[in-house]
Coordinates of C-alpha atoms in Angstrom, one line a residue:
X10 CA 238.6 -129.0 -75.4
X11 CA 237.4 -125.6 -74.1
X12 CA 240.2 -123.3 -73.0
X13 CA 240.6 -123.0 -69.2
X14 CA 240.6 -119.2 -69.4
X15 CA 237.1 -119.1 -70.8
X16 CA 234.4 -118.4 -68.1
X17 CA 232.2 -121.4 -67.2
X18 CA 228.4 -121.5 -67.3
X19 CA 228.3 -121.3 -63.4
X20 CA 230.4 -118.2 -63.4
X21 CA 228.2 -116.5 -66.0
X22 CA 225.1 -117.3 -64.0
X23 CA 226.6 -116.0 -60.7
X24 CA 225.3 -112.5 -59.8
X25 CA 227.6 -110.1 -57.9
X26 CA 226.8 -109.4 -54.3
X27 CA 226.5 -105.6 -54.9
X28 CA 223.3 -106.1 -56.8
X29 CA 221.6 -108.5 -54.4
X30 CA 218.1 -107.3 -53.8
X31 CA 218.4 -107.7 -50.0
X32 CA 221.6 -105.6 -49.9
X33 CA 219.6 -102.4 -50.0
X34 CA 217.4 -101.1 -47.2
X35 CA 214.3 -100.5 -49.3
X36 CA 214.2 -104.0 -50.7
X37 CA 215.0 -105.9 -47.5
X38 CA 211.4 -106.8 -46.8
X39 CA 210.7 -107.8 -50.4
X40 CA 213.6 -110.2 -50.6
X41 CA 214.4 -111.5 -47.1
X42 CA 217.7 -113.3 -46.9
X43 CA 217.9 -117.1 -46.4
X44 CA 219.0 -118.5 -43.0
X45 CA 220.8 -121.5 -44.4
X46 CA 224.4 -121.6 -45.5
X47 CA 227.4 -119.5 -44.9
X48 CA 226.8 -117.1 -47.7
X49 CA 223.3 -116.3 -46.5
X50 CA 224.6 -115.6 -43.0
X51 CA 226.9 -112.8 -44.2
X52 CA 224.0 -111.3 -46.1
X53 CA 221.8 -111.4 -43.0
X54 CA 224.5 -109.5 -41.1
X55 CA 224.6 -106.9 -43.8
X56 CA 220.8 -106.5 -43.8
X57 CA 220.7 -106.1 -40.0
X58 CA 223.5 -103.4 -40.2
X59 CA 221.6 -101.5 -42.8
X60 CA 218.5 -101.6 -40.6
X61 CA 220.4 -100.2 -37.6
X62 CA 221.9 -97.4 -39.8
X63 CA 218.3 -96.5 -40.8
X64 CA 217.2 -96.3 -37.2
X65 CA 220.2 -94.2 -36.3
X66 CA 219.6 -91.7 -39.1
X67 CA 215.9 -91.4 -38.1
X68 CA 216.9 -90.8 -34.5
X69 CA 219.4 -88.1 -35.6
X70 CA 216.8 -86.4 -37.7
X71 CA 214.4 -86.3 -34.8
X72 CA 217.1 -85.0 -32.5
X73 CA 218.0 -82.3 -35.0
X74 CA 214.4 -81.3 -35.3
X75 CA 214.1 -81.0 -31.6
X76 CA 217.2 -78.9 -31.4
X77 CA 216.0 -76.6 -34.1
X78 CA 212.7 -76.3 -32.3
X79 CA 214.4 -75.4 -29.0
X80 CA 216.6 -72.8 -30.8
X81 CA 213.6 -71.3 -32.5
X82 CA 211.7 -71.1 -29.2
X83 CA 214.6 -69.4 -27.5
X84 CA 215.0 -66.9 -30.3
X85 CA 211.2 -66.3 -30.2
X86 CA 211.3 -65.6 -26.4
X87 CA 214.3 -63.3 -26.9
X88 CA 212.5 -61.3 -29.6
X89 CA 209.4 -61.1 -27.3
X90 CA 211.5 -59.8 -24.5
X91 CA 213.3 -57.2 -26.6
X92 CA 209.9 -56.1 -28.0
X93 CA 208.4 -55.8 -24.5
X94 CA 211.4 -53.6 -23.4
X95 CA 211.1 -51.4 -26.5
X96 CA 207.3 -51.0 -25.9
X97 CA 207.9 -50.1 -22.3
X98 CA 210.5 -47.5 -23.3
X99 CA 208.7 -46.0 -26.2
X100 CA 205.0 -46.2 -25.8
X101 CA 204.5 -44.5 -22.4
X102 CA 206.5 -41.4 -23.2
X103 CA 204.8 -41.2 -26.6
X104 CA 201.4 -41.6 -25.1
X105 CA 201.9 -38.9 -22.4
X106 CA 203.3 -36.6 -25.1
X107 CA 200.2 -36.9 -27.2
X108 CA 198.0 -36.5 -24.2
X109 CA 199.8 -33.4 -23.0
X110 CA 199.5 -31.8 -26.4
X111 CA 195.7 -31.8 -25.9
X112 CA 195.8 -30.3 -22.4
X113 CA 195.9 -26.5 -22.3
X114 CA 196.5 -24.1 -19.3
X115 CA 200.0 -22.8 -18.7
X116 CA 199.7 -21.1 -15.3
X117 CA 198.7 -22.0 -11.8
X118 CA 195.5 -19.9 -12.1
X119 CA 194.2 -21.6 -15.2
X120 CA 192.2 -24.8 -15.0
X121 CA 193.6 -27.4 -17.4
X122 CA 191.2 -28.2 -20.2
X123 CA 191.3 -31.0 -22.8
X124 CA 191.0 -29.8 -26.4
X125 CA 192.8 -28.4 -29.5
X126 CA 193.9 -25.1 -28.0
X127 CA 197.6 -25.9 -28.1
X128 CA 197.4 -26.9 -31.8
X129 CA 195.5 -23.7 -32.5
X130 CA 198.3 -21.6 -30.9
X131 CA 201.0 -23.4 -32.8
X132 CA 199.2 -23.2 -36.2
X133 CA 198.1 -19.6 -35.7
X134 CA 201.6 -18.4 -34.7
X135 CA 203.4 -16.4 -37.3
X136 CA 206.7 -18.1 -36.4
X137 CA 205.6 -21.7 -37.0
X138 CA 206.1 -21.6 -40.8
X139 CA 209.5 -20.0 -40.4
X140 CA 210.5 -22.7 -37.8
X141 CA 209.4 -25.4 -40.3
X142 CA 211.4 -23.8 -43.1
X143 CA 214.5 -23.4 -40.9
X144 CA 214.2 -27.0 -39.7
X145 CA 213.9 -28.4 -43.2
X146 CA 216.7 -26.2 -44.6
X147 CA 219.0 -27.1 -41.6
X148 CA 218.4 -30.8 -41.9
X149 CA 218.6 -31.0 -45.7
X150 CA 221.7 -28.8 -45.9
X151 CA 223.5 -30.6 -43.1
X152 CA 222.8 -34.0 -44.4
X153 CA 223.9 -33.1 -48.0
X154 CA 227.1 -31.5 -46.7
X155 CA 227.9 -34.5 -44.5
X156 CA 227.2 -36.9 -47.4
X157 CA 229.5 -34.9 -49.7
X158 CA 232.4 -34.9 -47.3
X159 CA 232.0 -38.4 -45.9
X160 CA 231.2 -40.0 -49.2
X161 CA 234.2 -38.3 -50.9
X162 CA 236.5 -39.5 -48.1
X163 CA 235.0 -43.0 -48.4
X164 CA 235.7 -43.1 -52.1
X165 CA 239.3 -41.8 -51.7
X166 CA 240.1 -44.3 -48.9
X167 CA 238.4 -47.4 -50.4
X168 CA 238.7 -47.0 -54.2
X169 CA 241.9 -45.0 -54.9
X170 CA 245.7 -45.4 -54.4
X171 CA 246.0 -42.2 -52.3
X172 CA 248.9 -42.4 -49.8
X173 CA 248.2 -42.5 -46.1
X174 CA 244.5 -43.0 -46.8
X175 CA 244.1 -45.5 -43.9
X176 CA 244.9 -42.8 -41.4
X177 CA 241.4 -41.5 -42.0
X178 CA 240.0 -44.3 -39.8
X179 CA 242.1 -43.0 -36.9
X180 CA 240.7 -39.5 -37.3
X181 CA 237.2 -40.8 -37.6
X182 CA 237.3 -42.8 -34.3
X183 CA 238.9 -39.8 -32.5
X184 CA 236.0 -37.8 -33.7
X185 CA 233.6 -40.2 -32.0
X186 CA 235.7 -40.0 -28.8
X187 CA 234.9 -36.3 -28.2
X188 CA 231.4 -34.9 -27.4
X189 CA 229.8 -32.8 -30.1
X190 CA 229.0 -29.9 -27.7
X191 CA 232.8 -29.4 -27.1
X192 CA 233.4 -29.1 -30.9
X193 CA 230.5 -26.6 -31.2
X194 CA 232.0 -24.4 -28.5
X195 CA 235.4 -24.6 -30.2
X196 CA 233.9 -23.5 -33.5
X197 CA 232.3 -20.5 -31.7
X198 CA 235.7 -19.5 -30.5
X199 CA 237.2 -19.9 -34.0
X200 CA 234.4 -18.2 -36.1
X201 CA 232.8 -15.8 -33.7
X202 CA 232.0 -12.6 -35.6
X203 CA 233.9 -10.3 -33.3
X204 CA 236.6 -12.2 -31.4
X205 CA 236.8 -15.4 -33.4
X206 CA 240.4 -16.3 -34.1
X207 CA 239.9 -17.0 -37.8
X208 CA 238.0 -13.7 -38.3
X209 CA 240.6 -11.7 -36.4
X210 CA 243.3 -13.4 -38.5
X211 CA 241.5 -12.6 -41.8
X212 CA 241.0 -8.9 -40.7
X213 CA 244.7 -8.6 -39.9
X214 CA 245.9 -10.3 -43.1
X215 CA 243.7 -8.2 -45.4
X216 CA 243.8 -5.0 -43.3
X217 CA 240.0 -4.9 -43.1
X218 CA 238.6 -1.9 -41.2
X219 CA 235.5 -3.6 -39.9
X220 CA 235.4 -4.9 -36.3
X221 CA 233.4 -8.0 -37.0
X222 CA 233.3 -10.7 -39.6
X223 CA 233.8 -11.3 -42.5
X224 CA 232.6 -14.8 -41.3
X225 CA 229.6 -15.2 -39.0
X226 CA 228.9 -18.6 -37.5
X227 CA 225.7 -17.3 -35.8
X228 CA 223.6 -17.9 -38.9
X229 CA 221.8 -20.7 -40.7
X230 CA 224.7 -21.4 -43.1
X231 CA 227.0 -21.5 -40.0
X232 CA 224.7 -24.0 -38.4
X233 CA 224.6 -26.2 -41.6
X234 CA 228.4 -26.1 -41.9
X235 CA 229.0 -27.2 -38.3
X236 CA 226.3 -29.9 -38.3
X237 CA 227.5 -31.2 -41.7
X238 CA 231.1 -31.5 -40.4
X239 CA 229.8 -33.4 -37.3
X240 CA 228.0 -36.0 -39.4
X241 CA 230.7 -36.5 -42.0
X242 CA 232.5 -39.2 -39.9
X243 CA 229.4 -41.3 -39.5
X244 CA 228.6 -41.0 -43.3
X245 CA 232.2 -42.1 -44.0
X246 CA 231.8 -45.3 -42.0
X247 CA 228.4 -46.1 -43.5
X248 CA 229.6 -45.5 -47.1
X249 CA 233.0 -47.3 -46.8
X250 CA 231.6 -50.8 -46.6
X251 CA 229.4 -50.6 -49.8
X252 CA 232.3 -49.0 -51.8
X253 CA 234.7 -51.6 -50.5
X254 CA 232.5 -54.6 -51.5
X255 CA 231.3 -53.3 -54.8
X256 CA 231.7 -55.6 -57.8
X257 CA 234.5 -54.2 -59.9
X258 CA 233.5 -56.0 -63.2
X259 CA 231.6 -53.0 -64.7
X260 CA 234.3 -50.5 -63.7
X261 CA 237.0 -52.7 -65.3
X262 CA 234.9 -53.0 -68.5
X263 CA 234.6 -49.2 -68.5
X264 CA 238.3 -48.8 -68.1
X265 CA 239.0 -51.2 -71.0
X266 CA 236.6 -49.3 -73.2
X267 CA 238.6 -46.1 -72.6
X268 CA 236.4 -44.3 -70.1
X269 CA 238.2 -41.9 -67.8
X270 CA 238.2 -41.7 -64.0
X271 CA 235.4 -39.1 -63.7
X272 CA 233.3 -40.8 -66.4
X273 CA 233.5 -44.2 -64.7
X274 CA 232.7 -42.6 -61.4
X275 CA 229.7 -40.8 -62.9
X276 CA 228.4 -43.6 -65.1
X277 CA 229.2 -46.7 -63.1
X278 CA 230.3 -46.2 -59.4
X279 CA 227.6 -43.6 -58.4
X280 CA 224.7 -45.5 -60.0
X281 CA 225.8 -48.8 -58.3
X282 CA 226.2 -47.0 -54.9
X283 CA 223.0 -45.0 -55.3
X284 CA 220.8 -47.2 -53.0
X285 CA 223.4 -46.9 -50.2
X286 CA 223.8 -43.2 -50.8
X287 CA 220.1 -42.6 -50.6
X288 CA 219.8 -44.7 -47.4
X289 CA 222.6 -42.9 -45.7
X290 CA 221.3 -39.5 -46.8
X291 CA 217.9 -40.2 -45.3
X292 CA 219.4 -41.5 -42.0
X293 CA 221.5 -38.3 -41.7
X294 CA 218.4 -36.2 -42.5
X295 CA 216.5 -37.8 -39.7
X296 CA 219.3 -37.4 -37.2
X297 CA 219.7 -33.7 -38.2
X298 CA 216.0 -33.1 -37.5
X299 CA 216.7 -34.3 -34.0
X300 CA 219.9 -32.3 -33.5
X301 CA 220.0 -29.9 -30.5
X302 CA 223.6 -28.8 -29.7
X303 CA 224.2 -26.8 -32.8
X304 CA 220.7 -25.2 -32.9
X305 CA 220.9 -24.3 -29.2
X306 CA 224.4 -22.9 -29.1
X307 CA 224.5 -21.2 -32.5
X308 CA 220.9 -20.9 -33.7
X309 CA 219.3 -19.4 -30.5
X310 CA 221.8 -16.5 -30.2
X311 CA 221.3 -15.8 -33.9
X312 CA 217.5 -16.0 -33.6
X313 CA 217.3 -19.0 -36.0
X314 CA 214.9 -21.4 -34.3
X315 CA 214.1 -25.0 -35.3
X316 CA 211.7 -27.4 -33.7
X317 CA 214.1 -28.8 -31.1
X318 CA 215.1 -25.3 -29.8
X319 CA 211.4 -24.1 -29.9
X320 CA 210.4 -27.0 -27.7
X321 CA 213.2 -26.2 -25.3
X322 CA 212.3 -22.5 -25.1
X323 CA 208.7 -23.3 -24.4
X324 CA 209.7 -25.4 -21.5
X325 CA 212.3 -22.9 -20.2
X326 CA 210.0 -19.9 -20.1
X327 CA 210.6 -17.2 -17.5
X328 CA 207.6 -18.0 -15.2
X329 CA 205.7 -21.1 -16.1
X330 CA 206.7 -23.7 -18.7
X331 CA 204.0 -24.3 -21.3
X332 CA 204.2 -28.1 -21.6
X333 CA 201.1 -28.2 -23.8
X334 CA 202.5 -26.0 -26.6
X335 CA 205.8 -27.7 -26.3
X336 CA 204.1 -31.1 -26.7
X337 CA 202.2 -29.8 -29.8
X338 CA 205.5 -28.7 -31.3
X339 CA 206.9 -32.1 -30.5
X340 CA 204.1 -33.8 -32.3
X341 CA 204.9 -31.8 -35.5
X342 CA 208.6 -32.6 -35.1
X343 CA 207.8 -36.3 -34.6
X344 CA 205.7 -36.2 -37.8
X345 CA 208.7 -35.0 -39.8
X346 CA 210.9 -37.7 -38.2
X347 CA 208.3 -40.3 -38.9
X348 CA 208.2 -39.3 -42.6
X349 CA 212.0 -39.5 -42.8
X350 CA 212.0 -42.9 -41.2
X351 CA 209.3 -44.1 -43.6
X352 CA 211.4 -43.0 -46.6
X353 CA 214.5 -44.5 -45.0
X354 CA 212.7 -47.8 -44.7
X355 CA 211.5 -47.7 -48.3
X356 CA 215.0 -46.9 -49.5
X357 CA 216.5 -49.7 -47.4
X358 CA 214.0 -52.3 -48.8
X359 CA 214.6 -51.1 -52.3
X360 CA 218.4 -51.4 -51.9
X361 CA 218.1 -55.2 -51.9
X362 CA 217.3 -55.0 -55.6
X363 CA 220.8 -53.6 -56.2
X364 CA 223.2 -56.0 -54.5
X365 CA 226.7 -54.6 -54.5
X366 CA 227.8 -56.9 -51.7
X367 CA 228.2 -60.5 -52.8
X368 CA 230.0 -63.7 -51.7
X369 CA 232.6 -63.6 -54.5
X370 CA 236.3 -63.6 -53.5
X371 CA 237.5 -60.5 -55.2
X372 CA 239.2 -57.3 -54.3
X373 CA 237.7 -53.9 -55.2
X374 CA 239.2 -52.2 -58.1
X375 CA 241.6 -49.5 -57.0
X376 CA 241.6 -46.4 -59.2
X377 CA 245.1 -45.0 -60.1
X378 CA 244.8 -41.3 -59.7
X379 CA 248.3 -40.6 -61.0
X380 CA 249.6 -37.2 -59.9
X381 CA 246.2 -36.3 -58.4
X382 CA 246.8 -38.8 -55.6
X383 CA 249.0 -36.3 -53.8
X384 CA 246.2 -33.7 -54.0
X385 CA 243.8 -36.2 -52.4
X386 CA 246.4 -37.0 -49.8
X387 CA 246.5 -33.3 -48.8
X388 CA 242.7 -33.3 -48.7
X389 CA 242.5 -36.3 -46.3
X390 CA 245.2 -34.7 -44.1
X391 CA 243.4 -31.3 -44.0
X392 CA 239.9 -32.5 -43.3
X393 CA 240.8 -34.0 -39.8
X394 CA 241.9 -30.5 -38.9
X395 CA 238.3 -29.5 -38.8
X396 CA 237.9 -31.7 -35.8
X397 CA 241.3 -30.9 -34.2
X398 CA 241.2 -27.1 -34.5
X399 CA 238.1 -26.5 -32.3
X400 CA 239.5 -28.8 -29.6
X401 CA 242.9 -27.0 -29.7
X402 CA 241.1 -23.7 -29.4
X403 CA 239.0 -25.0 -26.5
X404 CA 242.1 -26.2 -24.7
X405 CA 243.9 -22.8 -25.3
X406 CA 241.0 -20.9 -23.8
X407 CA 240.9 -23.2 -20.7
X408 CA 244.3 -21.9 -19.6
X409 CA 243.3 -18.2 -19.8
X410 CA 241.5 -16.1 -17.2
X411 CA 239.5 -14.5 -20.0
X412 CA 239.4 -15.2 -23.7
X413 CA 242.1 -13.9 -26.0
X414 CA 243.3 -15.0 -29.4
X415 CA 246.5 -17.0 -29.6
X416 CA 249.5 -14.8 -29.5
X417 CA 252.9 -14.5 -27.9
X418 CA 251.6 -11.8 -25.5
X419 CA 248.8 -14.1 -24.3
X420 CA 251.3 -16.8 -23.4
X421 CA 252.2 -14.8 -20.3
X422 CA 248.7 -15.0 -19.0
X423 CA 248.4 -18.8 -19.0
X424 CA 247.2 -20.2 -15.7
X425 CA 245.8 -23.3 -14.1
X426 CA 243.3 -21.4 -11.9
X427 CA 240.4 -22.5 -14.1
X428 CA 241.2 -26.2 -13.5
X429 CA 241.8 -25.7 -9.8
X430 CA 238.5 -23.8 -9.4
X431 CA 236.6 -26.5 -11.4
X432 CA 238.1 -29.4 -9.5
X433 CA 237.4 -27.7 -6.2
X434 CA 233.8 -26.9 -7.1
X435 CA 231.0 -28.7 -5.3
X436 CA 229.0 -28.9 -8.5
X437 CA 231.9 -30.7 -10.2
X438 CA 232.0 -33.3 -7.4
X439 CA 228.3 -33.9 -7.5
X440 CA 228.2 -34.2 -11.3
X441 CA 231.0 -36.8 -11.2
X442 CA 229.0 -38.8 -8.6

């Protein structure tokens, strides 16, 4: 007798349903199910369901392809529209600028001629080389100063444990809320060589016999200082993100090996952030080449001319504006800007080789400054005063009939007549309209 628990020969020969050849979609045509019997009917239903699922997946794939095609067509049309708008805004002014630079004749009695006379005047002028040198020194110095201040603030805020460091963001956004020309006027009131409040205060504190100085904002260093302070906030915002997202693995390894804060900053942090630093520096350099407020209000009275102010002075001549010479100077200025933009593009493309921003879920390493964190706290509290003091000086002067340095005696002369005259002026009403 064979035990009942042992499998029979029929059970051994029976194949499971899961391996039936017609149970899969690819083999349905090769092994069609039989139409006889109850078991074959269930297999037929399974085969038909698999066929329907195949049709459904094919339809979904076609619909997804059509949707992607529609989206790509929409994005292509949007890019074409944006490109057409940019061409309309950029190409015509640039074309007329180039054309005007070849047209000479600056008076009503001269017949305009087409040639290289304007370029000859510019290149033969003794002041052109000095203007080029002033422009490069102004742009390089201002961008370096802005990078030094803004980059230092970004490192303190994002990578150290300095108290109150997040308040820098409030000061930065307040900086963008005020026009730059107002801050320039405020700095003139503070650092004017004769009546600037800081110079007057220094002469009183040190009992200096001179009637002007010791600081003079109307100079090339004064221009560089003011322009660099104006760009520090933008540099801070541009440098904060790379420093915030930098991989801390190498810095942690340096700390474990015994490297100090300054050595880690010099050997690890700065090399990792170098592509971002170079890109921000070139962007600030290009923007400083195009600056006008500081060169016009500080450089022109000091006799320090750059390309932007020279173009403006050629247009604002006493009798007839010389648009031809102004356009020739503009072409040289645009050449410098183009070189800067080309270098910026090269630096931006090269920065992709040094990815400091990744998809990892980590927090940046915070450097413990120890007792030095209170010094950096004082630093981040003092630097916003460079934006606040010019505005306070400007507000003080607006309540006086004539300028006077802040004092108890000057408080008695405060008045609202300046505001009343301004609000009642016809020019104010038309400018608001």
